[in-house]
Coordinates of C-alpha atoms in Angstrom, one line a residue:
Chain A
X1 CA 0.4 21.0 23.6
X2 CA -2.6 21.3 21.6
X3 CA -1.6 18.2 19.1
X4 CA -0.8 14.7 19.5
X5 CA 2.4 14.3 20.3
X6 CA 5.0 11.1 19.4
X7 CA 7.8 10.6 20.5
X8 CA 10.4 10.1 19.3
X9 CA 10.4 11.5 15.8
X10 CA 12.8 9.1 14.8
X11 CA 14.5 6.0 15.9
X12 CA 17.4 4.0 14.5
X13 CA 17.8 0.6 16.5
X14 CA 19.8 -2.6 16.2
X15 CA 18.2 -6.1 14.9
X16 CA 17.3 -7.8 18.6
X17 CA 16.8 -4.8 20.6
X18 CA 13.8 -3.9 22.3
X19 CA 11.9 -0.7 21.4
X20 CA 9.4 1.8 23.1
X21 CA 7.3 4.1 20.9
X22 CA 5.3 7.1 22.8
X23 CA 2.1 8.9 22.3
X24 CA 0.7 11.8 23.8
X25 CA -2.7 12.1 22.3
X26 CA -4.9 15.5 23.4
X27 CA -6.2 15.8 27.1
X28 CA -9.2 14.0 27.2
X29 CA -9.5 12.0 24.0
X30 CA -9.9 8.7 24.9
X31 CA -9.7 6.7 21.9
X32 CA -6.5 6.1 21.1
X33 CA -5.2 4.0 17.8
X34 CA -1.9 2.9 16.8
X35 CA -1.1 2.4 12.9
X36 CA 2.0 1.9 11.2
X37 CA 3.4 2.9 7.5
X38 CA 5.6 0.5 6.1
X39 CA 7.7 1.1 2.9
X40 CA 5.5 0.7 -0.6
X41 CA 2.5 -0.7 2.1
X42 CA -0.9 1.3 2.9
X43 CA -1.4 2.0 6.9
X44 CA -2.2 -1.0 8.6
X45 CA -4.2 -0.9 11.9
X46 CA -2.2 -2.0 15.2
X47 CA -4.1 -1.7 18.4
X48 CA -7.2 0.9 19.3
X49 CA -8.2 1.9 23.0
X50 CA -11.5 2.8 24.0
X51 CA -11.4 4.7 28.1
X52 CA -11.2 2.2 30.1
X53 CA -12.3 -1.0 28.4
X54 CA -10.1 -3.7 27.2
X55 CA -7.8 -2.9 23.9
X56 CA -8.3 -4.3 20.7
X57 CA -5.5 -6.0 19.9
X58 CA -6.6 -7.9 16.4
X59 CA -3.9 -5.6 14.6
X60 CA -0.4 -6.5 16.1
X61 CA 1.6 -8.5 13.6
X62 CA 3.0 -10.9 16.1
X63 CA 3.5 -11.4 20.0
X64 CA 7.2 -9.1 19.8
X65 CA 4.4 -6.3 19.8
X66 CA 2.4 -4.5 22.8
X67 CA 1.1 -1.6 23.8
X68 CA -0.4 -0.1 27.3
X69 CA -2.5 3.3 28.2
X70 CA -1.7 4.2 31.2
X71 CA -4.4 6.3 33.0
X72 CA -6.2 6.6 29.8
X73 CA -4.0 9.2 28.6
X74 CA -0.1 8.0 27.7
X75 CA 0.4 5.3 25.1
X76 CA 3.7 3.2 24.5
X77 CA 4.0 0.7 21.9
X78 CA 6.7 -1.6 22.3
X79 CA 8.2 -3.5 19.8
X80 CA 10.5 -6.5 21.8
X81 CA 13.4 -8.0 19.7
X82 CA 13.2 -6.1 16.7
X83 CA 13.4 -7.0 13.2
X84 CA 14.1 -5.6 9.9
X85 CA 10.7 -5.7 8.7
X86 CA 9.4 -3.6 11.7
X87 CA 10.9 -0.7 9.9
X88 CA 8.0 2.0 9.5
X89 CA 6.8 5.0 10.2
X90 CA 4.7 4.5 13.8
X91 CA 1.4 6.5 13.7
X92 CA -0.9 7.5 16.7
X93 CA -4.4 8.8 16.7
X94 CA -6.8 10.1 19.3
X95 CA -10.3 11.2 19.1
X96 CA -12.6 12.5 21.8
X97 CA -15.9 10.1 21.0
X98 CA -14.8 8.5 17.5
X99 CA -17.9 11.0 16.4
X100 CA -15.9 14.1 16.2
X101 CA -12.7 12.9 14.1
X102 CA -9.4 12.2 15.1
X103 CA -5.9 14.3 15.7
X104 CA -3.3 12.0 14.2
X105 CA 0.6 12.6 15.5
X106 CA 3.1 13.4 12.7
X107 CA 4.5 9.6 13.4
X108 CA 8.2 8.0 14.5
X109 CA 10.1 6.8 12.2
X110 CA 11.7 3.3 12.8
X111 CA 14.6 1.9 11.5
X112 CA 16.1 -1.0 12.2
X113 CA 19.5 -2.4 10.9
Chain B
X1 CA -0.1 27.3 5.2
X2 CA -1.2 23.9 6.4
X3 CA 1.3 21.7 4.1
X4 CA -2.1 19.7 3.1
X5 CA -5.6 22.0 2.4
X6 CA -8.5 19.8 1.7
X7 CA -11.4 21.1 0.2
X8 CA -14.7 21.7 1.0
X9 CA -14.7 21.4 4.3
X10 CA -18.2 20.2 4.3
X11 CA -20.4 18.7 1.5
X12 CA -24.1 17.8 1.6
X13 CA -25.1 16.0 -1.5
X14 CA -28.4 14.5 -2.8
X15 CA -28.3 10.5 -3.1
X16 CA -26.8 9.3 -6.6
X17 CA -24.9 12.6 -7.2
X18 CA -21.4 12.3 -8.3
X19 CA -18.8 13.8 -5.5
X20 CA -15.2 15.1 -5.8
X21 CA -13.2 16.2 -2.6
X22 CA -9.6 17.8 -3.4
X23 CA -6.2 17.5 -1.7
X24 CA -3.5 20.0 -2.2
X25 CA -0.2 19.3 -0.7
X26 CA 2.8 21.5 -0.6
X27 CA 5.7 18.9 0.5
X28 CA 7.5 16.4 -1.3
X29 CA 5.6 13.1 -0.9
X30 CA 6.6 9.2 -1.3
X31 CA 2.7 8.3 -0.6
X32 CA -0.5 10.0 -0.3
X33 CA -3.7 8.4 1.8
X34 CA -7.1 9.2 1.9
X35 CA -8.7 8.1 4.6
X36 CA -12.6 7.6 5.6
X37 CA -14.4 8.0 9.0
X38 CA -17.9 7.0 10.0
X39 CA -19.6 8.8 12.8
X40 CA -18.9 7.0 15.7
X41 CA -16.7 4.6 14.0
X42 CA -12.8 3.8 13.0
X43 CA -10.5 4.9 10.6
X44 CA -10.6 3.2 7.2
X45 CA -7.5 3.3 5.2
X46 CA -9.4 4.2 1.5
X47 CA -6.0 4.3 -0.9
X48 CA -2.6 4.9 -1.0
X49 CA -1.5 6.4 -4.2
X50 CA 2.1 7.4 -5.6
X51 CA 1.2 7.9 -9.2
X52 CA -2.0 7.8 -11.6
X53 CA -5.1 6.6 -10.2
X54 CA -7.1 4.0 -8.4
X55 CA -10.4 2.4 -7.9
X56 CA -12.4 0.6 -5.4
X57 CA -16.1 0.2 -6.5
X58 CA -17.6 3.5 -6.5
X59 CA -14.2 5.0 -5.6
X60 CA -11.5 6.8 -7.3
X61 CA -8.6 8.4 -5.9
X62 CA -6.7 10.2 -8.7
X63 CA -3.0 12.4 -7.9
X64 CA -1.1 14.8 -10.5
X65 CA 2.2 14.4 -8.5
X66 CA 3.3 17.7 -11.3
X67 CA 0.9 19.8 -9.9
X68 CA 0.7 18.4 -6.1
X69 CA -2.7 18.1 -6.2
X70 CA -5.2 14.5 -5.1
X71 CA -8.7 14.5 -5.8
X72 CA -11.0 11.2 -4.3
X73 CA -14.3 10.6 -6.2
X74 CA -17.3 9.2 -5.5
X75 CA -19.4 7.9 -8.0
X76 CA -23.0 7.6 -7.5
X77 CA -23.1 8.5 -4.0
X78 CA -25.2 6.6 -1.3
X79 CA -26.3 7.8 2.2
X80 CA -23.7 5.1 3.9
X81 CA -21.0 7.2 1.7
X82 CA -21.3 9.9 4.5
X83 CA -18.3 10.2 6.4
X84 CA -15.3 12.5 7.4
X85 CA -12.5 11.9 4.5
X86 CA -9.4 12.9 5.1
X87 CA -6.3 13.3 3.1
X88 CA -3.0 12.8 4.3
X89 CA 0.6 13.0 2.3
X90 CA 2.9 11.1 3.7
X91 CA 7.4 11.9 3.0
X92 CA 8.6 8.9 3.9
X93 CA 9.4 10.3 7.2
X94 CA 6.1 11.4 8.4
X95 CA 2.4 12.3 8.0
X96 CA 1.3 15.6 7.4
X97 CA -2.8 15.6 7.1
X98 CA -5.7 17.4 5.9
X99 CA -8.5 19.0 8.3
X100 CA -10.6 16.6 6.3
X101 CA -13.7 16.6 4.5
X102 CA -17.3 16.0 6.2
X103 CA -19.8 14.6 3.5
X104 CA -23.3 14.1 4.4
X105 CA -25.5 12.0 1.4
X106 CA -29.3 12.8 1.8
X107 CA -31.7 10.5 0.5

């Protein structure tokens, strides 16, 4: 598609249970950035990938939380033992340079009860 | 009909002038964000806003949630003020953004 796509729009999980979050971002973009929406709270950065160099990571809340590119393209965020607090709307972001803007994904909503 | 038009699209201004960029949004909303990006640089969450208005130094992010409608303000603009800004409304569910706005400040 033309868009970044996530995947999947929405996800209801149990308290303990391990999560993966995907993100398609456009052929060829490669900065990536995860972000996530939590209720009442403004977006708060997660994790940014830049080609082939190493991730920052200064974003994830706690060690439960990772994230891999693989090939420079796919992006999976996983949450491991999930809590009630990691209930948000998951946002992902790709831009070609970081000059000309960024295509954001219309986001997954996570639930967890 | 994007469910968020931004407008203009782009906006040169001289240093010092007073800027407004608009946000109209067409779906119910629990948040909207406006966002900043610097040429070669991250995104910058600016403000999240619900209701009324907001300031951060020479910022101000105003929404009329009866009309649908966001404007962000800049106040004494500067040359680092240029940026892409982007507005994004967001349902609770999911984002729905703006094409965004590219400001360029001359000295």
């Amino acid at each position: 598609g033309a868009g970044v796509s996530q995947s999947p729009s929405n996800k209801v999980t149990e308290k303990g249970k391990d999560v993966e979050l995907r993100c398609d971002p456009i052929s060829g973009h490669t900065a990536l950035y995860w972000y996530r929406q939590s209720l009442g709270q403004g977006l708060e950065f997660l994790i940014y990938f830049q080609g082939n160099s190493a991730p920052d990571k200064s974003g994830l809340p706690s060690d439960r939380f990772s994230a891999e590119r693989t090939g420079g393209s796919v992006s999976t965020l996983t949450i491991q033992r999930t809590q009630q607090e990691d209930s948000a709307v998951y946002l992902c972001a790709s831009s070609q340079d970081r000059v000309y803007g960024y295509t954001f994904g219309s986001g997954t909503r996570l639930t967890v009860v | 009909k994007n469910e968020v038009e931004q407008s203009p699209q782009n906006l040169t201004a001289q240093e010092g002038e007073f800027i407004t960029i608009n946000c109209s949004y067409s779906v119910g909303i629990s948040a909207l964000h406006w966002l900043q990006q610097h040429p070669g640089g991250g995104i910058v969450s600016l403000f999240m806003l619900s209701s009324g208005k907001k300031k951060h130094g020479r910022l101000i992010a105003t929404i009329n949630i009866q009309e649908k409608h966001s404007s962000l303000h800049i106040t004494a603009s500067h040359p680092r003020d240029s940026a892409v800004y982007i507005c994004a409304a967001f349902t609770g569910n999911q984002f729905y953004f703006g094409t965004g706005t590219s400001l360029t400040v001359i000295p």
